Short mmCIF file of C-alpha atoms in Angstrom, two decimals:
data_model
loop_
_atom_site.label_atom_id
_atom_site.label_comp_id
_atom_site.label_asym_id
_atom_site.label_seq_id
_atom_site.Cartn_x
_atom_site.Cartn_y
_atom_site.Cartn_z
CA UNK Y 1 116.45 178.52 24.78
CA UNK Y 2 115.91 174.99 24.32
CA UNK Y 3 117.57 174.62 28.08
CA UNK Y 4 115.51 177.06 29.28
CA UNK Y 5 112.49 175.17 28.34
CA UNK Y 6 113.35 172.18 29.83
CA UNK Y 7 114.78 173.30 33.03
CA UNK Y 8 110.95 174.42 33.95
CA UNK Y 9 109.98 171.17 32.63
CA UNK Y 10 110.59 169.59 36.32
CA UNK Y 11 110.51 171.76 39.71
CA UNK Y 12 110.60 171.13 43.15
CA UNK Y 13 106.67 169.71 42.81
CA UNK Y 14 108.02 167.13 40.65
CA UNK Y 15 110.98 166.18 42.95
CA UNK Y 16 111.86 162.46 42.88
CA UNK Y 17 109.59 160.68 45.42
CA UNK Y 18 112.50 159.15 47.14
CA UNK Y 19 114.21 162.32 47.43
CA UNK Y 20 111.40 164.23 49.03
CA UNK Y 21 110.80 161.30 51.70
CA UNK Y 22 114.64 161.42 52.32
CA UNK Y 23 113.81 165.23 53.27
CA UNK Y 24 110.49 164.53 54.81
CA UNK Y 25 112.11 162.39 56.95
CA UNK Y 26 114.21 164.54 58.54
CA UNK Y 27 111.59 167.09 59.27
CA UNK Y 28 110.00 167.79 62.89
CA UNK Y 29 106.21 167.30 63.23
CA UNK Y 30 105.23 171.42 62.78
CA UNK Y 31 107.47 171.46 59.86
CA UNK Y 32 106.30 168.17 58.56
CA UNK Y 33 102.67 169.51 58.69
CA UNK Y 34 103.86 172.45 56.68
CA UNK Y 35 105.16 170.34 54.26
CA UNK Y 36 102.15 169.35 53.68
CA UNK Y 37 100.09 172.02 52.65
CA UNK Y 38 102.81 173.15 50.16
CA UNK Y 39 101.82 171.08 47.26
CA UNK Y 40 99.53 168.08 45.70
CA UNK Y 41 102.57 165.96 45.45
CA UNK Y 42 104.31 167.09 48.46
CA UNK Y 43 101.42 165.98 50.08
CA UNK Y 44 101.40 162.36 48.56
CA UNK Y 45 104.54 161.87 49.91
CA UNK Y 46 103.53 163.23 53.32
CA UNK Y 47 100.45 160.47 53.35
CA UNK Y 48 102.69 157.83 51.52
CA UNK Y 49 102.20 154.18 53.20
CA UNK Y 50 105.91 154.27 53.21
CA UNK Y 51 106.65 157.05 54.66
CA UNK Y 52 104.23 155.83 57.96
CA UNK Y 53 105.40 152.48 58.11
CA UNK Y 54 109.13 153.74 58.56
CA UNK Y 55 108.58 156.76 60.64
CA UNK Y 56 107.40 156.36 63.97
CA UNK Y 57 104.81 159.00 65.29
CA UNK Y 58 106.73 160.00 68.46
CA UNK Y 59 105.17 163.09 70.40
CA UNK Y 60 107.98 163.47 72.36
CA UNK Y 61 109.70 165.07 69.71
CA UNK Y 62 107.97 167.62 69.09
CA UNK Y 63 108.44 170.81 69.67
CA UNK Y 64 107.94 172.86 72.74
CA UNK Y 65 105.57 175.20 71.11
CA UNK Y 66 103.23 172.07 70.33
CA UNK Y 67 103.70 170.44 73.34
CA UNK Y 68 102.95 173.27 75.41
CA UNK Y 69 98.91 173.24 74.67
CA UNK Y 70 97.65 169.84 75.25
CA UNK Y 71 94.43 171.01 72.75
CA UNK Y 72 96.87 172.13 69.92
CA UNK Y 73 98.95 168.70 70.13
CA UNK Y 74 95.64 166.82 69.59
CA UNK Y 75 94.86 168.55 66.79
CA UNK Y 76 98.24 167.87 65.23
CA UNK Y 77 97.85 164.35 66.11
CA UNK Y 78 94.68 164.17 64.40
CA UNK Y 79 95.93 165.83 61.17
CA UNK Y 80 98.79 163.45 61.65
CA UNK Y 81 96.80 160.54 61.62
CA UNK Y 82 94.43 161.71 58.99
CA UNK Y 83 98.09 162.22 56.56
CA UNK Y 84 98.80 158.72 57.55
CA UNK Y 85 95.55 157.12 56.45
CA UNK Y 86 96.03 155.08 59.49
CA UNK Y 87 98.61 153.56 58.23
CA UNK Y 88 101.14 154.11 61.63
CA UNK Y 89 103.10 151.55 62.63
CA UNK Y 90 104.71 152.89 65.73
CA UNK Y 91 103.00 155.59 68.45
CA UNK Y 92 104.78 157.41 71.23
CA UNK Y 93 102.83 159.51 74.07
CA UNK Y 94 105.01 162.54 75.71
CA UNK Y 95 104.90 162.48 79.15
CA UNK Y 96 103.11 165.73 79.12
CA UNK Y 97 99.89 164.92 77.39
CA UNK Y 98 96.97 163.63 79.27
CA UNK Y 99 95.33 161.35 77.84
CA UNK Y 100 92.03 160.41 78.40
CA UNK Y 101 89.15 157.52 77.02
CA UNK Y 102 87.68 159.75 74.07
CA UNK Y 103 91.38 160.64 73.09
CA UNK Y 104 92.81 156.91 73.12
CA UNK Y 105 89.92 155.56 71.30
CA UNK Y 106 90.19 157.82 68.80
CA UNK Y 107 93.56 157.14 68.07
CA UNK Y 108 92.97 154.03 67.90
CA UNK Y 109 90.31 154.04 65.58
CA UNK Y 110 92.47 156.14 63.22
CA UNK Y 111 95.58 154.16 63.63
CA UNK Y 112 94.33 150.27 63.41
CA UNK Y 113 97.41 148.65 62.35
CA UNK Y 114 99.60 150.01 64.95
CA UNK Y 115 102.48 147.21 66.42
CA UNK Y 116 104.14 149.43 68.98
CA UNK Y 117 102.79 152.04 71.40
CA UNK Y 118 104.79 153.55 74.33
CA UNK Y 119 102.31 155.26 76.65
CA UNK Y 120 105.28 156.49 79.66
CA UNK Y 121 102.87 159.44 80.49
CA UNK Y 122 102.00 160.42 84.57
CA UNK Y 123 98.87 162.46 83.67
CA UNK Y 124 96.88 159.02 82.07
CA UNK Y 125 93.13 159.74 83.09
CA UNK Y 126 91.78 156.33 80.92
CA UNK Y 127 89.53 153.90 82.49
CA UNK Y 128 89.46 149.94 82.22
CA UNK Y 129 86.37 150.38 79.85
CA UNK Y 130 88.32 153.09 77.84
CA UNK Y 131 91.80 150.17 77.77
CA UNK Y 132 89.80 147.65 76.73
CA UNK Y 133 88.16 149.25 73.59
CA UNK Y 134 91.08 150.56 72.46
CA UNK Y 135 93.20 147.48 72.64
CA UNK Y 136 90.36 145.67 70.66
CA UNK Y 137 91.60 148.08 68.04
CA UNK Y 138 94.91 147.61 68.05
CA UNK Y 139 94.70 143.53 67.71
CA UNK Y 140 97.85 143.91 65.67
CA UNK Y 141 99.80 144.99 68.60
CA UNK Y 142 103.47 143.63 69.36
CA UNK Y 143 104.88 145.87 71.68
CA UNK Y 144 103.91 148.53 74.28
CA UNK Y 145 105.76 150.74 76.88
CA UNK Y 146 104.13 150.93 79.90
CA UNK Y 147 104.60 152.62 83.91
CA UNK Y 148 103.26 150.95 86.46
CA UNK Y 149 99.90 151.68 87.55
CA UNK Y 150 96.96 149.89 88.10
CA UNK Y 151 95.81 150.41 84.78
CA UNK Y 152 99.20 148.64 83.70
CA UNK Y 153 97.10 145.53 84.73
CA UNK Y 154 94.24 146.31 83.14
CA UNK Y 155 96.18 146.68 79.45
CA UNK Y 156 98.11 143.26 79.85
CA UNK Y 157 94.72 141.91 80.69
CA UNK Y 158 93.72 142.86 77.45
CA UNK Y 159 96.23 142.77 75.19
CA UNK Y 160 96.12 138.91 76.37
CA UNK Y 161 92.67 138.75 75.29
CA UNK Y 162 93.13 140.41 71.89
CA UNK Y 163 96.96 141.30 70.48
CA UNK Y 164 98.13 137.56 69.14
CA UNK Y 165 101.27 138.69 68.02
CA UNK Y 166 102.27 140.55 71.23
CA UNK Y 167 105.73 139.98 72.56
CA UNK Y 168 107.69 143.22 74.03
CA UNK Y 169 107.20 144.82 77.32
CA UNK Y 170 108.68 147.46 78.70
CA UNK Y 171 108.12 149.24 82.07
CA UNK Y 172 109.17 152.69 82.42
CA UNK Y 173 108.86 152.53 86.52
CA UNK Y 174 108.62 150.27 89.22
CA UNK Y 175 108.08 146.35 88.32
CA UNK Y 176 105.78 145.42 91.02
CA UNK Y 177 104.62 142.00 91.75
CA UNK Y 178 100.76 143.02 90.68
CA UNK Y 179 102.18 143.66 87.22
CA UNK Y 180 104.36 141.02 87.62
CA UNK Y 181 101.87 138.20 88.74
CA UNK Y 182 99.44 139.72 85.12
CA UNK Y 183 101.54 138.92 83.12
CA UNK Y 184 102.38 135.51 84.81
CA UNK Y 185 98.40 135.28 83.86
CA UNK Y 186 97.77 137.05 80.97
CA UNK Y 187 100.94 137.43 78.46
CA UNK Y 188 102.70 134.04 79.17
CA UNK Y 189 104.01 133.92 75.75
CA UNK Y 190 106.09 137.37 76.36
CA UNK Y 191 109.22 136.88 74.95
CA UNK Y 192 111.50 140.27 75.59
CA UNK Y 193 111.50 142.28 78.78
CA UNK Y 194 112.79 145.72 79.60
CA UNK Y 195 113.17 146.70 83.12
CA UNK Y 196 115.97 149.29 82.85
CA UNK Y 197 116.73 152.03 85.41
CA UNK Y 198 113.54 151.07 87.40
CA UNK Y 199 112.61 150.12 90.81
CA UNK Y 200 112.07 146.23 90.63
CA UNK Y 201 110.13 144.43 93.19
CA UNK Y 202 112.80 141.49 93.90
CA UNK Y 203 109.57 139.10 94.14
CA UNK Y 204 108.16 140.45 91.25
CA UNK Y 205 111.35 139.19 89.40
CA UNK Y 206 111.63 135.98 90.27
CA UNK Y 207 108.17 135.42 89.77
CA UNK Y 208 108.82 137.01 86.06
CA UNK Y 209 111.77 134.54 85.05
CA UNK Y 210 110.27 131.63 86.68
CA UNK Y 211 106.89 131.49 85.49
CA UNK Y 212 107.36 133.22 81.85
CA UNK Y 213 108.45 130.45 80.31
CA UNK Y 214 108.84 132.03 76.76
CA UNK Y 215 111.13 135.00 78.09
CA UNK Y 216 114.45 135.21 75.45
CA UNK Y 217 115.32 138.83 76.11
CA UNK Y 218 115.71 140.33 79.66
CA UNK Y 219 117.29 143.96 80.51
CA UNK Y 220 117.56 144.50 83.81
CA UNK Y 221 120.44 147.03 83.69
CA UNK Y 222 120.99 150.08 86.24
CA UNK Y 223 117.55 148.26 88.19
CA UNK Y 224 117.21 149.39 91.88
CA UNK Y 225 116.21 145.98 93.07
CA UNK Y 226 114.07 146.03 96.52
CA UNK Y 227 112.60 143.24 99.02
CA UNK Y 228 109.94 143.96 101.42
CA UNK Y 229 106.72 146.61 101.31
CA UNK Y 230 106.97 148.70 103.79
CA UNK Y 231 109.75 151.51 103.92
CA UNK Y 232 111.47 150.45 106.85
CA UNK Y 233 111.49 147.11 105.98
CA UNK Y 234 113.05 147.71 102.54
CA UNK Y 235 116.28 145.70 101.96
CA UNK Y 236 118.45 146.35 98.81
CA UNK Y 237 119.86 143.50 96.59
CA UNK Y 238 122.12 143.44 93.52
CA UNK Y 239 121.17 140.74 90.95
CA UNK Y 240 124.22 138.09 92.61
CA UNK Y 241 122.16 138.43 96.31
CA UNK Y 242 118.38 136.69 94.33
CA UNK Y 243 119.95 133.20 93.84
CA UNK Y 244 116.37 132.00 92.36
CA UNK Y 245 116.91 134.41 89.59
CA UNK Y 246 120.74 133.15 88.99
CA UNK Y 247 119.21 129.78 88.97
CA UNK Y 248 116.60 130.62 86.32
CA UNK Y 249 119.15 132.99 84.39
CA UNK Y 250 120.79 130.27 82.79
CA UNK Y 251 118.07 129.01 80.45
CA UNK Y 252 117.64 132.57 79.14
CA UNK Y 253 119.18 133.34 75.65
CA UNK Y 254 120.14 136.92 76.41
CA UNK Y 255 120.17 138.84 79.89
CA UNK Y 256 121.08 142.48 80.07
CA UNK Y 257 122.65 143.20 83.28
CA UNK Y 258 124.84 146.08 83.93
CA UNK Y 259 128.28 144.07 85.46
CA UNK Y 260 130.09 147.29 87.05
CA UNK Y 261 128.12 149.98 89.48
CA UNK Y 262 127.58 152.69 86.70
CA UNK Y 263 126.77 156.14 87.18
CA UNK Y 264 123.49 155.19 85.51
CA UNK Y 265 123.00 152.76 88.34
CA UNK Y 266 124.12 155.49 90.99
CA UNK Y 267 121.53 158.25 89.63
CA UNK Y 268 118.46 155.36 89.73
CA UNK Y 269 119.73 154.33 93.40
CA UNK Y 270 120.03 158.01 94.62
CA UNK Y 271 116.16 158.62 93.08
CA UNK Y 272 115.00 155.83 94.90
CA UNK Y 273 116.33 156.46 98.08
CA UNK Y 274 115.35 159.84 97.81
CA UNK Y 275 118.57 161.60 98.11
CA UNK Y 276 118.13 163.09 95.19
CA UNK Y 277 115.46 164.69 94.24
CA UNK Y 278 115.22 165.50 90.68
CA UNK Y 279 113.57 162.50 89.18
CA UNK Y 280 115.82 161.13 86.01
CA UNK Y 281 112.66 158.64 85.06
CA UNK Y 282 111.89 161.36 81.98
CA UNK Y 283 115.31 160.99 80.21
CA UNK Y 284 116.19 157.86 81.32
CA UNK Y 285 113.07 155.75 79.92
CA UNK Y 286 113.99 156.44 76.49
CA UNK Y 287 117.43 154.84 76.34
CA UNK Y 288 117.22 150.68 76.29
CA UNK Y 289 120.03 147.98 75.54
CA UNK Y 290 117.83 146.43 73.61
CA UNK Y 291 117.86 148.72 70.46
CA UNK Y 292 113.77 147.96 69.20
CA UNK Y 293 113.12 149.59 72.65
CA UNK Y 294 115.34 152.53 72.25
CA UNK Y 295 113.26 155.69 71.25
CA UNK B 1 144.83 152.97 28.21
CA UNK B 2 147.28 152.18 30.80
CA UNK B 3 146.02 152.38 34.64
CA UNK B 4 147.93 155.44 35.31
CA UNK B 5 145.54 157.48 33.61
CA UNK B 6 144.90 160.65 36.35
CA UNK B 7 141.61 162.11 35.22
CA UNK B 8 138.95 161.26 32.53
CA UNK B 9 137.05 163.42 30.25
CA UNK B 10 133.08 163.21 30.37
CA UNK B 11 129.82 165.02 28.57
CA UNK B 12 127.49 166.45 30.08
CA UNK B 13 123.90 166.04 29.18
CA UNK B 14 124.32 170.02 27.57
CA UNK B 15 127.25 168.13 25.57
CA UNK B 16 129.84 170.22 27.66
CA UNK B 17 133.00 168.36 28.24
CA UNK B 18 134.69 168.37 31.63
CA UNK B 19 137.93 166.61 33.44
CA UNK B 20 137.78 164.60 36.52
CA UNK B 21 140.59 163.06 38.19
CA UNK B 22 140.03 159.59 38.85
CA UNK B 23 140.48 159.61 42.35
CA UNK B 24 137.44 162.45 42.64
CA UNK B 25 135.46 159.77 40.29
CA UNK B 26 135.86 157.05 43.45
CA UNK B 27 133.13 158.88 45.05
CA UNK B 28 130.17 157.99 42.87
CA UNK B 29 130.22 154.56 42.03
CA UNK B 30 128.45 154.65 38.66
CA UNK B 31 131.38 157.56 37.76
CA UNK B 32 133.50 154.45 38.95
CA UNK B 33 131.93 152.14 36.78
CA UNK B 34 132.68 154.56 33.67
CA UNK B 35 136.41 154.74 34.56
CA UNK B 36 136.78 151.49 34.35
CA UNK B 37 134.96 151.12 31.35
CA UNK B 38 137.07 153.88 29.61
CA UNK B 39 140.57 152.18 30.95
CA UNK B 40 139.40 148.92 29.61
CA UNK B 41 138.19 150.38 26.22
CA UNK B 42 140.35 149.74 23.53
CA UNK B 43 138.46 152.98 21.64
CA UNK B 44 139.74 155.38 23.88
CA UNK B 45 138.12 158.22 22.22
CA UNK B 46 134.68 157.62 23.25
CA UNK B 47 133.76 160.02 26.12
CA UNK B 48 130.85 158.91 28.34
CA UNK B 49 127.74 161.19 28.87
CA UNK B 50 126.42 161.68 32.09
CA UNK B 51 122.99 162.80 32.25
CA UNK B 52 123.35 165.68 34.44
CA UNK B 53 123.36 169.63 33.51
CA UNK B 54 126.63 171.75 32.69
CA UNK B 55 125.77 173.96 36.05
CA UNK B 56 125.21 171.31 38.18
CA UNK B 57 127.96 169.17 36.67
CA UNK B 58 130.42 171.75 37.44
CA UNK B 59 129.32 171.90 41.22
CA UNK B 60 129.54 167.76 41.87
CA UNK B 61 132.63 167.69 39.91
CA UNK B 62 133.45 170.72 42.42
CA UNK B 63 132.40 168.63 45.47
CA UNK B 64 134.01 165.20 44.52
CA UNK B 65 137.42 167.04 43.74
CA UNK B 66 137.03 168.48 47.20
CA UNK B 67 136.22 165.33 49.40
CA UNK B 68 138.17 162.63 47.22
CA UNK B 69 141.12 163.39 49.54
CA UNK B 70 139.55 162.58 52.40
CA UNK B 71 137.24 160.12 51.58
CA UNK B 72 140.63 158.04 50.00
CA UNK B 73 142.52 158.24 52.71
CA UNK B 74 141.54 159.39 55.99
CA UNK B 75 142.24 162.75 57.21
CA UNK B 76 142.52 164.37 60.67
CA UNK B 77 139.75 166.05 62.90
CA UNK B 78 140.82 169.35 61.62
CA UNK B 79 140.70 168.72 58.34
CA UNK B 80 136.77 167.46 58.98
CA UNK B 81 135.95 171.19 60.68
CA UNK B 82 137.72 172.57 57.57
CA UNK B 83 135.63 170.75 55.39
CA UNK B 84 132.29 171.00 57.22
CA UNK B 85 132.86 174.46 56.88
CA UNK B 86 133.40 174.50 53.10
CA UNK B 87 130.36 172.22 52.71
CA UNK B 88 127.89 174.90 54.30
CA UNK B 89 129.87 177.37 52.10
CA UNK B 90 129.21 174.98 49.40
CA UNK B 91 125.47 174.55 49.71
CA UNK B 92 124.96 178.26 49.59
CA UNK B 93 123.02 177.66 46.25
CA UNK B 94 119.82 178.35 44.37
CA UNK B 95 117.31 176.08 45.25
CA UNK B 96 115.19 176.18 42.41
CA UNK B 97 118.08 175.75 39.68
CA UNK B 98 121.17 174.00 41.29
CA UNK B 99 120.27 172.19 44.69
CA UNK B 100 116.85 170.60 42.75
CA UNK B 101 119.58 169.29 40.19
CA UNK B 102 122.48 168.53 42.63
CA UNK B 103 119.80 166.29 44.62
CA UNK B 104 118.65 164.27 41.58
CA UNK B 105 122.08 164.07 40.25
CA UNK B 106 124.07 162.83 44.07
CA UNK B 107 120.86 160.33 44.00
CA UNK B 108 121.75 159.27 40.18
CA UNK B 109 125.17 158.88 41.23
CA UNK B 110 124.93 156.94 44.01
CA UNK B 111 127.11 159.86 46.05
CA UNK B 112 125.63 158.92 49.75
CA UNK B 113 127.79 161.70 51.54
CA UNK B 114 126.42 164.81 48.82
CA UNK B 115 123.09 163.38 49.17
CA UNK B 116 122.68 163.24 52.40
CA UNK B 117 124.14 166.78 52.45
CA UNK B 118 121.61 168.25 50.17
CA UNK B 119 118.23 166.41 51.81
CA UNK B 120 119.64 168.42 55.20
CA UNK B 121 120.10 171.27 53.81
CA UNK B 122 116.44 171.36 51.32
CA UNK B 123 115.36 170.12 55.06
CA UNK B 124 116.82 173.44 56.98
CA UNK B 125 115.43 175.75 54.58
CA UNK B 126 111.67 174.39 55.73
CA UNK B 127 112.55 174.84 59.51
CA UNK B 128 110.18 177.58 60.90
CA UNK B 129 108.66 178.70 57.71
CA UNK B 130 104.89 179.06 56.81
CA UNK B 131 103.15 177.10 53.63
CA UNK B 132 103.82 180.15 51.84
CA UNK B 133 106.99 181.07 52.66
CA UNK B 134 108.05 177.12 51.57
CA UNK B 135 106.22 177.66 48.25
CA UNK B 136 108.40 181.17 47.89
CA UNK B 137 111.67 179.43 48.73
CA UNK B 138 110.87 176.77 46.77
CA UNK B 139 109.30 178.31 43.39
CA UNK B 140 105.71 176.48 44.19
CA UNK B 141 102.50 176.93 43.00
CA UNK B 142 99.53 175.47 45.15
CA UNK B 143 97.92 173.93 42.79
CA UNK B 144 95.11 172.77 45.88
CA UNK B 145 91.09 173.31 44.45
CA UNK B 146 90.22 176.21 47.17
CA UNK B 147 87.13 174.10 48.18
CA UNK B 148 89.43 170.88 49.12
CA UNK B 149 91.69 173.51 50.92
CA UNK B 150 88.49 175.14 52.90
CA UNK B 151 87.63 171.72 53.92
CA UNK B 152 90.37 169.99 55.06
CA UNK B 153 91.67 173.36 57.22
CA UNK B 154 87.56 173.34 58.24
CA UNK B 155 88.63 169.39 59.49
CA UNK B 156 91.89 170.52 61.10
CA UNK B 157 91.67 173.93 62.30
CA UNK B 158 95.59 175.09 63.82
CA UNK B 159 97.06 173.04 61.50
CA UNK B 160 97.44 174.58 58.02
CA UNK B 161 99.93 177.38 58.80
CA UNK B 162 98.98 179.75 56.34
#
C-alpha cells in the first residue's frame, strides 16, 4: 500500500523540468500551445527563459492549418511571445505572412532581446518609418535574413544606426549593387555574408569584397552571377571570369564557393534564365554552408 | 571477483533483486560505474540499489538486454528495422505508471538512446490532441484559478484549444 501511496506522490505535473523541455522541444507550435494550457507547471516550462533562448521561433514550421489564416498565425505569435516573456532569441517570418508596420512593431516590442531575425517573406507591406522603429527595438540584433527590396536598404540603414553587435547578412534573392553599395555605407563592420543560390549583381560583388573590409565569412555557392542591367545586355560569369574578386579573395579567411557545376547551381541558373519556371527561391533559402544560417 | 563475471545482481528501490549481464549494463554509464565497483569490491556480497521501481526496472533491464548487442558491436541495417520495430512495440506502455518512470529513470541513468526514445514518444502522444484530451492521456488535473484561465483565453482568443 505503501507503493501505492507514493507512486501518486509524483505525476506527470511534477515531471522533471529537464525532461518536459526535452519533450517540449520536440513539439510543433499548435501542439506546443496546447502544452500549455495543460498544467501550472507545464506551463512554466513552456515560458521558461531556457526554453526561448534555445528554441528559435520559426513560423515556417508551422503547420498548414496555422499558416493558412494570416489572422490566426498572429494570434499564435502573440500568445507565443506572451509564453516567452520576450525572452526570444531567434525569429523566423514564413514567406506567407504579410507583414505589415503595426505587426512588426509589435513584435518587436514583445521580443526586445532578439539577435537573429530572418524576414524572406514577398508579401512585406512595412514602411521606412515602420523599419526604423522596430530596429530601435531590436538594438541587440546580430543577424538578419533579408530579400532584396528597397526596403532591404532601408533596414541596413538602420541596423547601422542602432544594432552594435550586428555582423551576419544574408540575402535570400538577388544581391544588387543598391544593397550592395548600403552596406558599403552603413554595416562596414559586417563580418559573414551569405549569398547562396541567388542572382548576384557581378558589380555588386566586387564592390562587397573590396570595400567591406571586416568580411571573414563569404558563401557564394550555386550564385547566378550577372553583368550588365538591361536583359539583353546581360552577360553570365562564373566566380574564375571577376578577376577583382580573385584578387580580393585571398585576404578572406573563409570563402564558400561551390567548385563543380552542381545541380543546385543548374536549378538557380535555369530560374534565372527563365527556363524554368517554378521558382526554387522558397526551399532553397533555408539551406546555407554556413551552419548559423541554416534554418 | 574475477573480470569474467557475465551479469551482476542489483536492488531495486522496492528491494527486488534482478540480474543484468554486464554487457546490457554498458548502456547506462552510472550501471557501468556499479560494475566496476562490484568487480573491484573485495565484499562481493554487497548488491547495489538503484533507485528505480520493480516495474520500471524490469522494462530498462528489458531494453538494455535488447540493444546491448547492437550498441557493442555494430549490427547491420536489418537488424536496425528489426529493432525500430521492437522499440515502438516496446513503448506501447502506460503513461501514467511506466513511461513517467522509464523517463526519470533513462535520465537517472544517463541512457541517451531510451531517453531520447521516451521524450518522442510522451511527444507523439500530444500531436493533434486538445488541452483536455492531454490532461486525459496524461492523468492531469488543471489546477488553473478559472478567473486567470478567463483572462488569459480573453487576451488570446484561438489559442487555448479547449
Amino acid at each position: 500500500m505503501e507503493n501505492n501511496k507514493e507512486s501518486h506522490v509524483r505525476d506527470w505535473k511534477d515531471m522533471d523540468y529537464e525532461v518536459l523541455m526535452r519533450i517540449f522541444m520536440t513539439l510543433n507550435m499548435v501542439d506546443f500551445v496546447a502544452a500549455s494550457w495543460v498544467c501550472s507547471s507545464w506551463r512554466k516550462v513552456c515560458r521558461d527563459r531556457v526554453f526561448w533562448n534555445r528554441r528559435a521561433l520559426d513560423l515556417t514550421k508551422w503547420s498548414p492549418q496555422l499558416t493558412q489564416s494570416s489572422p490566426r498565425m498572429i494570434r499564435f505569435l502573440k500568445y507565443a511571445l506572451y509564453l516567452s516573456g520576450g525572452k526570444i532569441g531567434s525569429l523566423i517570418f514564413s514567406f506567407r505572412l504579410p507583414v505589415r508596420d503595426g505587426i512588426l512593431i509589435n513584435i518587436a516590442r514583445r521580443s526586445p532581446n532578439l539577435r537573429r531575425l530572418v524576414l524572406p517573406g514577398r508579401h512585406l507591406q512595412i514602411t521606412e518609418e515602420g523599419i526604423i522603429e522596430a530596429i530601435q527595438l531590436w538594438g541587440g540584433l546580430e543577424s538578419i535574413t533579408l530579400t532584396d527590396s528597397d526596403i532591404a536598404c532601408t533596414f541596413i540603414e538602420a541596423i547601422g544606426n542602432c544594432c552594435r553587435n550586428f555582423f551576419e547578412l544574408k540575402i535570400t534573392c538577388n544581391f544588387s549593387l543598391k544593397i550592395a553599395q548600403a552596406l558599403v555605407r552603413h554595416l562596414p563592420k559586417l563580418r559573414r555574408l551569405s549569398l547562396q543560390a541567388t542572382r548576384v549583381n557581378k558589380d555588386a560583388l566586387v564592390r562587397a569584397v573590396t570595400q567591406l573590409p571586416a568580411l571573414e565569412d563569404l558563401n557564394v555557392s550555386h550564385c547566378f552571377i550577372v553583368g550588365g542591367n538591361r536583359p539583353e545586355n546581360i552577360q553570365v560569369f562564373s566566380l574564375q571570369q571577376v578577376p577583382d574578386i580573385l584578387a580580393e579573395v585571398v585576404r578572406m579567411p573563409r570563402l564558400i564557393n561551390c567548385q563543380v557545376f552542381c545541380a543546385k547551381c543548374e536549378l538557380v541558373m535555369a530560374w534565372n534564365m527563365a527556363i524554368e519556371r517554378w521558382n526554387p527561391e522558397e526551399q532553397i533559402w533555408r539551406e546555407d554552408e554556413i551552419p548559423t544560417l541554416r534554418i | 571477483m574475477s573480470s569474467s563475471v557475465e551479469a551482476i545482481t542489483v536492488l531495486s528501490s522496492d528491494g527486488d533483486e534482478f540480474k543484468i549481464t554486464v554487457s546490457a549494463a554498458k548502456l547506462s554509464k552510472p550501471l557501468n560505474w556499479m560494475l566496476e565497483d562490484v568487480c573491484f569490491s573485495d565484499d562481493c556480497d554487497e548488491v547495489p540499489t538503484i533507485e528505480v521501481n520493480s516495474k520500471t526496472l524490469v522494462k530498462v533491464i528489458e531494453y538494455c538486454e535488447k540493444h546491448a548487442p547492437r550498441a557493442n558491436s555494430g549490427a547491420s541495417d536489418s537488424d536496425a528495422e528489426e529493432l525500430k520495430k521492437w522499440d515502438i512495440e516496446f513503448m506501447k506502455m502506460d503513461v501514467k505508471d511506466i513511461l513517467f518512470h522509464i523517463l526519470m529513470a533513462a535520465n537517472y541513468l544517463h541512457m541517451e538512446g531510451l531517453y531520447d526514445l521516451a521524450c518522442q514518444t510522451a511527444a507523439d502522444l500530444m500531436k493533434g490532441m486538445t488541452v483536455s484530451q492531454i490532461r486525459k492521456i496524461f492523468h492531469i488535473k488543471n489546477d488553473f484559478s478559472s478567473e486567470e484561465q478567463e483572462q488569459l483565453r480573453r487576451q488570446h482568443p484561438g489559442c487555448s484549444f479547449d
